[in-house]
XYZ file of C-alpha atoms in Angstrom:
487
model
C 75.623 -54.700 56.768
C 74.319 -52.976 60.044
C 71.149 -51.374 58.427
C 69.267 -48.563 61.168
C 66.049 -46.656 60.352
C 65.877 -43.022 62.433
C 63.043 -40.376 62.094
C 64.186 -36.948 62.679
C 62.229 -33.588 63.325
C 60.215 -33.033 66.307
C 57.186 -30.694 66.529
C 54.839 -30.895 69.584
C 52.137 -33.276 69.397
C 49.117 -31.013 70.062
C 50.245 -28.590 67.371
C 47.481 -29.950 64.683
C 49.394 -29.595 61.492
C 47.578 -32.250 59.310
C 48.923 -34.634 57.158
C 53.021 -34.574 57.104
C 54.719 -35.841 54.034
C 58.123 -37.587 55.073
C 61.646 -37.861 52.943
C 63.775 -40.711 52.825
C 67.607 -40.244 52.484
C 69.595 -43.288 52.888
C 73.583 -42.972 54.016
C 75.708 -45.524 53.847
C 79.372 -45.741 55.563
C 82.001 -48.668 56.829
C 79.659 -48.510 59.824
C 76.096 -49.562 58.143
C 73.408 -48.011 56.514
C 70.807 -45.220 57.617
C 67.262 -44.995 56.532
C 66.443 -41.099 57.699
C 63.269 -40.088 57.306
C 62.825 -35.933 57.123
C 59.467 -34.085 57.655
C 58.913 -32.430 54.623
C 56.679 -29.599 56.033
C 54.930 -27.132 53.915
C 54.856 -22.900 54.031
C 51.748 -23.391 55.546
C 52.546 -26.059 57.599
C 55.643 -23.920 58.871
C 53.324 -20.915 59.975
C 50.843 -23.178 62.081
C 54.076 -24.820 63.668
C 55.342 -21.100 64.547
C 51.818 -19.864 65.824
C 51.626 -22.812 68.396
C 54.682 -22.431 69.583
C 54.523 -18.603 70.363
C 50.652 -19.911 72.208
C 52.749 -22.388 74.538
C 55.558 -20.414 75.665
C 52.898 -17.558 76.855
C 52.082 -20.475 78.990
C 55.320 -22.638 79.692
C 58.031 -19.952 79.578
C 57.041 -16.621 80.518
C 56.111 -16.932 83.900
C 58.022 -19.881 84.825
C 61.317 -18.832 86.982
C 64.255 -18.794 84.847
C 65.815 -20.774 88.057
C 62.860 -23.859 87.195
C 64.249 -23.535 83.683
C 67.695 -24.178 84.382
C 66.646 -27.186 86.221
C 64.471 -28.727 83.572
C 67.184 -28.312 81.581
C 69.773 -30.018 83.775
C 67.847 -33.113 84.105
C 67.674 -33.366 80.273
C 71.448 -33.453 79.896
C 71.215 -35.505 82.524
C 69.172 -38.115 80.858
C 71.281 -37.593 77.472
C 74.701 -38.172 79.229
C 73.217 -41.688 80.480
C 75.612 -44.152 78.344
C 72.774 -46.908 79.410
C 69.732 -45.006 77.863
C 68.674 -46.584 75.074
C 67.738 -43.649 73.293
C 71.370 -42.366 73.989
C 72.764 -45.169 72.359
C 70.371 -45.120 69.085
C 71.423 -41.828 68.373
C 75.439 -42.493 68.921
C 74.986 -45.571 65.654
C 72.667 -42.826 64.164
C 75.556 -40.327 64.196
C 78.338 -42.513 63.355
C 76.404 -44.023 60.416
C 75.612 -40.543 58.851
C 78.549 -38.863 60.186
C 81.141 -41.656 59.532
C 83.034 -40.449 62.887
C 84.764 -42.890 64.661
C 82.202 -44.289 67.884
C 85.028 -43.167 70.651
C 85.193 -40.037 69.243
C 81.646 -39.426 68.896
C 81.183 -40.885 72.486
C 84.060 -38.548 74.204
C 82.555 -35.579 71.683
C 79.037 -36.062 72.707
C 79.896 -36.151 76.063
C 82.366 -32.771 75.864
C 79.177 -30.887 74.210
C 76.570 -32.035 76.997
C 78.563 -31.342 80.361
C 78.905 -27.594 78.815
C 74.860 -27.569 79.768
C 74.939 -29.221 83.144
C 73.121 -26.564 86.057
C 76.274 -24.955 87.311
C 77.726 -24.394 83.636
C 74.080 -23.113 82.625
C 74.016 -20.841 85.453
C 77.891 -19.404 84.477
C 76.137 -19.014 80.866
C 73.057 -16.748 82.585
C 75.620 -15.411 85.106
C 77.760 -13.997 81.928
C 75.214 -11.832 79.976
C 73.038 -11.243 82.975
C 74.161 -9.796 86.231
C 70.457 -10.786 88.160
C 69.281 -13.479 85.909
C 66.047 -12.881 86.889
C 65.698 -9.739 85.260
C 64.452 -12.447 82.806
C 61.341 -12.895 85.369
C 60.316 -9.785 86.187
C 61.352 -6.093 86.608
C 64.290 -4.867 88.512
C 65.760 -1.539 89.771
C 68.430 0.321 87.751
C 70.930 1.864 89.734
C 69.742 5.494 87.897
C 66.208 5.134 88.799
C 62.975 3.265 87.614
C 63.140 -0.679 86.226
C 63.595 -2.664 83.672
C 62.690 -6.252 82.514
C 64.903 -8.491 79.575
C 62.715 -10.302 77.368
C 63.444 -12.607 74.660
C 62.483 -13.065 70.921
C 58.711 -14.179 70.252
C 59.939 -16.764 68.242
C 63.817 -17.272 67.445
C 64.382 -19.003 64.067
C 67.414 -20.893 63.706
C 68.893 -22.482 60.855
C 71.574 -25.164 61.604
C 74.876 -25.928 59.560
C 75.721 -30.308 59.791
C 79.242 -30.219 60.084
C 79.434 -30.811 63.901
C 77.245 -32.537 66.174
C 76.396 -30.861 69.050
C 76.509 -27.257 67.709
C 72.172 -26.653 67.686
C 72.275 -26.728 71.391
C 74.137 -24.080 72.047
C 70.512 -21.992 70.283
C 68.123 -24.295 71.194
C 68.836 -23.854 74.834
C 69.667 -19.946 74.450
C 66.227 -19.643 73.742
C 64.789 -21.254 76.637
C 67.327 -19.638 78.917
C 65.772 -16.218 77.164
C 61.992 -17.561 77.781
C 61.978 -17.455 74.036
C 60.588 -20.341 71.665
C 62.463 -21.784 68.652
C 61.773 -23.155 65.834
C 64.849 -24.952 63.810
C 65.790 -26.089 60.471
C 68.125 -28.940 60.282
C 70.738 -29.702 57.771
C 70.693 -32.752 55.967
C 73.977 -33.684 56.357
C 72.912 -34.492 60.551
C 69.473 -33.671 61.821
C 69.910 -35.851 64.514
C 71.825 -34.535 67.507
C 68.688 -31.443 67.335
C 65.989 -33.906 67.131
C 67.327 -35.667 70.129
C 67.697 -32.654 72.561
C 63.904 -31.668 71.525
C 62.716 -35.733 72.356
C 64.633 -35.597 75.555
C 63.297 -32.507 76.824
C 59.608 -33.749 76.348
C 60.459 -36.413 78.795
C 61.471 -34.915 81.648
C 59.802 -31.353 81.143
C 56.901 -32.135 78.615
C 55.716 -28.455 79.363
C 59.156 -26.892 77.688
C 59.136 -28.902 74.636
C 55.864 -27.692 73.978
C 57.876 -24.580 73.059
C 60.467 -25.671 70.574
C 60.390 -27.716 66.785
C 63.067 -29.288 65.174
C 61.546 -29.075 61.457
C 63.212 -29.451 58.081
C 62.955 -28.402 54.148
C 65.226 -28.810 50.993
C 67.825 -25.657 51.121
C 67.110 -22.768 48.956
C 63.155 -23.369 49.196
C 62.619 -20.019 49.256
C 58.799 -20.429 50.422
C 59.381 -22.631 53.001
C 62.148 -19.881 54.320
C 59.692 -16.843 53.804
C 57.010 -18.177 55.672
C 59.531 -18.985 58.912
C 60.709 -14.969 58.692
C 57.125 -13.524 58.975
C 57.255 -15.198 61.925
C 60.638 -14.740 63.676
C 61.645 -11.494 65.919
C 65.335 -12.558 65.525
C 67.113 -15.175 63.056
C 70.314 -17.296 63.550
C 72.065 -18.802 60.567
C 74.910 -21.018 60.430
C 76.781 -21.439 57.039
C 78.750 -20.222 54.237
C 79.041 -16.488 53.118
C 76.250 -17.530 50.363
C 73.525 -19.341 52.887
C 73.883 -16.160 55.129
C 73.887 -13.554 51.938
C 70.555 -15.583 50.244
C 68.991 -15.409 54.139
C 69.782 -11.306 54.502
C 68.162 -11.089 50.903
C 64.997 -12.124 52.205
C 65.145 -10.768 55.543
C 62.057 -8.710 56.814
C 63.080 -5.045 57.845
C 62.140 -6.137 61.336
C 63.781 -9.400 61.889
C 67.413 -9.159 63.121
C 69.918 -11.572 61.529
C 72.753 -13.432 63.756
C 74.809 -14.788 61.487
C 77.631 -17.407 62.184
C 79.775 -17.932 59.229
C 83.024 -19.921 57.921
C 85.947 -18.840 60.661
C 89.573 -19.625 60.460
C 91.669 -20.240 63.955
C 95.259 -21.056 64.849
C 97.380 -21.881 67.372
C 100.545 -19.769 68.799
C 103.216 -21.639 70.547
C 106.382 -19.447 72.399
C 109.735 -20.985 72.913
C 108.628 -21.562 76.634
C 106.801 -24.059 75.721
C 109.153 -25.835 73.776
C 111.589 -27.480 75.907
C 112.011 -31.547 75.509
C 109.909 -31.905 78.034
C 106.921 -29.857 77.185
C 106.983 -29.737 73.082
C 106.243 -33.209 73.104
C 103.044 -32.458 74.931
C 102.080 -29.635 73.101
C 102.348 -31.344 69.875
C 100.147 -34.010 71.528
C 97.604 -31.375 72.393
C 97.727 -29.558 68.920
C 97.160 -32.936 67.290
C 93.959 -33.127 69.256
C 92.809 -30.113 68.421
C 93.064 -31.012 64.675
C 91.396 -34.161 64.600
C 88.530 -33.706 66.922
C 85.351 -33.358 64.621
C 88.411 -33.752 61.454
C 88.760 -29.771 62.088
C 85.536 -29.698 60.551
C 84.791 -27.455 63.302
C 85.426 -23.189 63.107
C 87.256 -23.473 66.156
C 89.614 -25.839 65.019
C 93.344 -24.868 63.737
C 94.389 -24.541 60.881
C 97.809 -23.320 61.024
C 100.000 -23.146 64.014
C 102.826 -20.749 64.788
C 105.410 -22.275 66.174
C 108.746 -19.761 67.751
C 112.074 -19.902 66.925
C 115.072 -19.793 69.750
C 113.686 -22.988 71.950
C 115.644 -26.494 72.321
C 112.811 -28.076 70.114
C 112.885 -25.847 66.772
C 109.617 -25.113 64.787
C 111.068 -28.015 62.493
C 110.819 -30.394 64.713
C 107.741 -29.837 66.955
C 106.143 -30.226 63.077
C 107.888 -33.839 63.074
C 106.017 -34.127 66.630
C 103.028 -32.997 65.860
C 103.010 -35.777 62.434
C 103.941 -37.957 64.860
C 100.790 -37.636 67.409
C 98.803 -37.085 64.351
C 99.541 -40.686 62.866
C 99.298 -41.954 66.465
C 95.530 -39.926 66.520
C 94.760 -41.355 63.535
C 95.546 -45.333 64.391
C 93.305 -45.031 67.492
C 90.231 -42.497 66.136
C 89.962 -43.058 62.051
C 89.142 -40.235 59.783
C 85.758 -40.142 58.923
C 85.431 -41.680 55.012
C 85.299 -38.216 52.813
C 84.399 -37.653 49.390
C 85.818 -37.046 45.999
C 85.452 -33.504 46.358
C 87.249 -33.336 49.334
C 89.777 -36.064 47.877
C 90.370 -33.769 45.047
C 90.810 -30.994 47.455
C 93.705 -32.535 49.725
C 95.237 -33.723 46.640
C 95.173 -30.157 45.362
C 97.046 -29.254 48.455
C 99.538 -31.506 48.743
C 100.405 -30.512 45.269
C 100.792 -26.977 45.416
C 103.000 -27.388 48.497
C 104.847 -30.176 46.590
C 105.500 -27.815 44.182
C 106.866 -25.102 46.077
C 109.320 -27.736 47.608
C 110.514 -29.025 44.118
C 110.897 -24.946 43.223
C 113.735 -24.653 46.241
C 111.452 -23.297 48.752
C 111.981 -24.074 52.464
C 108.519 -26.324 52.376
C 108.028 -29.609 53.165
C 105.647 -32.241 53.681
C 105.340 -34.699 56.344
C 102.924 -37.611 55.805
C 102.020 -39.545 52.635
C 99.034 -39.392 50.527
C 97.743 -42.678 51.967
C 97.775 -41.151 54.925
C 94.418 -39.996 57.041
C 96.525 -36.646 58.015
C 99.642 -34.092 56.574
C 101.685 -31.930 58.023
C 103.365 -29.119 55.590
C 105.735 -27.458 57.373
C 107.575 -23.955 56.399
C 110.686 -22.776 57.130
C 109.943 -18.787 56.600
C 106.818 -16.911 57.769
C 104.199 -16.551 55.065
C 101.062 -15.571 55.322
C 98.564 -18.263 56.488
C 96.244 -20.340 54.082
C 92.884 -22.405 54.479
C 93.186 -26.076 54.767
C 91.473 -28.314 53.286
C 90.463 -29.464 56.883
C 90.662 -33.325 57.240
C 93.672 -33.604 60.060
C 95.874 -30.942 57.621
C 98.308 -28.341 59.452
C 100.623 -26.088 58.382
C 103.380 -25.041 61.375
C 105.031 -21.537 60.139
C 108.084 -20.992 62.178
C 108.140 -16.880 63.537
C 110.433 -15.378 65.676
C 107.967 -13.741 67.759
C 104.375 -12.768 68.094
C 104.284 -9.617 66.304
C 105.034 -11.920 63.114
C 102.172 -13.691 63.996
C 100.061 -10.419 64.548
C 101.354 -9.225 61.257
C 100.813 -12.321 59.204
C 96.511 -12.623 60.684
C 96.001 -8.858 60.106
C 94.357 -9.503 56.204
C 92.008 -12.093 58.090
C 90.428 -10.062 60.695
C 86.953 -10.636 59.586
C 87.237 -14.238 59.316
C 89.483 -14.713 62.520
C 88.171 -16.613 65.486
C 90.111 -18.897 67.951
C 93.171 -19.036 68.775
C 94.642 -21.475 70.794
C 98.134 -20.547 73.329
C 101.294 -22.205 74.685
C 102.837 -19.188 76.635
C 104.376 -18.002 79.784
C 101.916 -16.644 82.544
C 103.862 -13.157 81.991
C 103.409 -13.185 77.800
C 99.730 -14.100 78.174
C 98.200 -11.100 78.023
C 100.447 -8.782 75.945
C 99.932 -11.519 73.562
C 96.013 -11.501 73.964
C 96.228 -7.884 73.698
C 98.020 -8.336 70.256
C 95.118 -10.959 69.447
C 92.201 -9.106 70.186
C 93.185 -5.445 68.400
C 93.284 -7.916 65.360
C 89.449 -9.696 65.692
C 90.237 -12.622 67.472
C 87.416 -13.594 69.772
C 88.515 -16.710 71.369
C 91.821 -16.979 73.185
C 91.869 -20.771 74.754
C 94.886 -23.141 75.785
C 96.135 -25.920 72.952
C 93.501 -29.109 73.443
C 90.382 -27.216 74.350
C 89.736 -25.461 71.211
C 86.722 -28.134 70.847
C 85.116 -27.229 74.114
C 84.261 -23.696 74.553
C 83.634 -22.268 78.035
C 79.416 -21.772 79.112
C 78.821 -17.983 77.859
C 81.473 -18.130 75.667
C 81.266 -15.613 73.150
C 80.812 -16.649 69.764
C 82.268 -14.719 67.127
C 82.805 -12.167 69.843
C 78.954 -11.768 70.965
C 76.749 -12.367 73.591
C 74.823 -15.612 73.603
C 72.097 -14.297 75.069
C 71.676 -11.058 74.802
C 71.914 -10.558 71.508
C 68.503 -12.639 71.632
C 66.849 -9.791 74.055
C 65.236 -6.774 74.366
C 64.999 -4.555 77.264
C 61.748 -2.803 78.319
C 62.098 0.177 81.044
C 59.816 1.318 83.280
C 61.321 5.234 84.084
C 61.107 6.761 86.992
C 58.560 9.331 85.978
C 56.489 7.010 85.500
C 56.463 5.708 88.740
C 56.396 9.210 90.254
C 53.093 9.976 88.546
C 52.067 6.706 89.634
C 52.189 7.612 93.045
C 49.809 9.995 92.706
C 46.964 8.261 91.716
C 47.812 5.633 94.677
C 44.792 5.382 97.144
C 46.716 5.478 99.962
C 47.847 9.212 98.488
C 47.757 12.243 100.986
């Protein structure tokens, strides 16, 4: 069997943190075996880390134009988008090993996540917070008088989820964009993709990584986690309603928390879109949606809405939509999952099973063998949580206020939703969306790419990481008067 060894965390060399006592955890899938190594760094170990890192970017990031940054940062997706770079390729047999995604997928996902970061999408992502990016340089006039600078976190502390690869960028390089550095704890489950953004930056702008660590401790080590928050200005977690409750229990009054917890998304599909012509596509495209990342993703849909009234009926775009699925599933596998998450899908299948045997209009498409279902059902109910893994429910409405009516209960947990409408229901449909607390309005097949700058669970990327300082105009008045040049 294909046996790989792969060391993961990164701190900066010159950061003198003594002896470092390493982990092993060994994965095994159909695609080999992986020998991962974890730094296993201590409270006090953590603190040093932190202090260094706050030193460099007082000497890498603060005065350096944000415009230099941007660049750096180009040339490091750059390098990472290089299929021939041997490093590149490493870390795709790291990822399917651990990960047990199919290589194509990873290869076509990988690549998705790093052109979001290229220069012009990076300066789209300044462009969308900022409207002079280099108020992140120095200060600038406000329209009412005096100036005013935008300055980022000390140190930004990041803890990462490992249910996508990929997702750490998107803080990793908010902080640099903010001048701020980071220092990040892995997940277990992939402290790769992290690792290899840090390791890639230190080759082509050895000066930035001096500002970032990709680090790692057993969850729930409660000392480890206290000594990162006396250190941190700001803290972004990724997780469960529990991680993000246990991190606000501990949370200094003084350190903000950005927390990024489990979403649910759907998809809405009007009877314009449903002609022979164009369902077939659009079950081609929801199919996509669903089995990119296995919907392991919170942008991923869950249930889709399909309209009544169209030549295709919402009964039959679900027979599409099993269709593409099994089609999906021939040419990208599903990753292998575990007996938990057996027990869950067969849990599923059941209760829906059951509801069909009791006379209700359900019904199930796809066997139990299969590496995807579809349930499919006939009168609108309100939507459920899948047990993710390729599974969709289509719920057949006969127009979008059932749809509006049916997310209402889940407005805290909305986030995506992905459309199939006319140009002229568009936005009276977004309208709908948004009064509920959907954040994300996107077309079917690009719920796994977000936009540069989108805005995750409805905020700012970057400047919820900031703080503005003002100069008033009084004070530069008064200043004035002490000039030498005064009459």
């Amino acid at each position: 069997m294909n046996t790989q060894h792969w060391q993961a965390g990164y701190w900066p060399e010159q950061a003198i943190l003594g002896s470092v006592e390493w982990e092993t955890h060994t994965h095994t899938s159909p695609y080999g075996v992986l020998h991962l190594q974890l730094p296993r760094l201590h409270p006090d170990q953590i603190k040093q880390c932190a202090t260094y890192l706050k030193t460099q970017a007082q000497r890498h990031l603060r005065e350096r134009s944000i415009y230099d940054i941007v660049s750096a940062l180009d040339q490091c997706v750059q390098l990472m988008l290089n299929p021939h770079c041997e490093q590149r390729q490493q870390v795709e047999r790291a990822l399917q090993k651990i990960t047990g995604y199919d290589a194509e997928m990873l290869r076509l996902g990988i690549n998705a996540c790093l052109r979001t970061f290229r220069r012009p999408e990076l300066l789209r992502f300044l462009s969308e917070d900022f409207t002079d990016p280099t108020i992140l340089d120095d200060f600038k006039p406000r329209i009412q008088g005096g100036w005013s600078k935008a300055i980022g976190p000390e140190l930004l502390g990041v803890v990462w989820a490992g249910n996508v690869p990929g997702i750490p960028m998107w803080s990793q390089i908010a902080a640099l964009l903010t001048k701020s550095p980071s220092l990040g704890k892995v997940a277990t489950a992939e402290p790769i993709f992290a690792t290899w953004f840090a390791r890639s930056l230190q080759r082509v702008a050895p000066d930035l990584a001096q500002t970032l660590a990709v680090l790692w401790w057993p969850g729930g080590d409660t000392d480890s986690e206290h000594s990162l928050l006396q250190e941190v200005d700001v803290m972004m977690v990724y997780g469960g309603e529990a991680t993000l409750q246990a991190w606000q229990n501990q949370l200094p009054a003084s350190v903000r928390l950005l927390g990024h917890g489990h979403k649910f998304s759907a998809a809405y599909i009007s009877q314009c879109a449903l002609d022979t012509r164009q369902a077939q596509h659009c079950a081609q495209l929801v199919a996509l949606d669903s089995s990119q990342w296995d919907q392991q993703a919170c942008y991923a849909p869950q249930t889709v809405f399909v309209e009544r009234g169209a030549a295709v009926s919402p009964k039959e775009f679900a027979l599409l939509v099993a269709g593409e699925l099994n089609a999906l599933a021939q040419r990208y596998p599903r990753q292998p999952i575990s007996l938990a998450t057996k027990q869950a899908l067969a849990q599923w299948r059941q209760v829906h099973t059951m509801a069909w045997l009791q006379g209700q209009a359900v019904e199930i498409f796809g066997s139990p063998t299969d590496e995807w279902a579809v349930v499919y059902k006939e009168h609108a109910t309100q939507p459920e949580a899948s047990p993710t893994q390729r599974c969709i429910t289509v719920i057949a409405v006969d127009h979008s206020q059932e749809v509006i009516d049916l997310l209402s209960p889940y407005r805290r947990v909305l986030q995506t939703v992905a459309l199939a409408t006319s140009p002229e229901q568009l936005f009276h449909v977004a309208t709908q969306l948004s009064a509920i607390g959907v954040h994300r309005l996107c077309a079917l097949g690009a719920t796994a790419q977000p936009q540069a700058g989108w805005h995750h669970d409805g905020r700012f990327s970057l400047l919820d990481l900031i703080r503005m300082t003002d100069i008033e105009s009084s004070a530069e008045r008064l200043a004035q008067q002490f000039a030498w040049y005064r009459d």
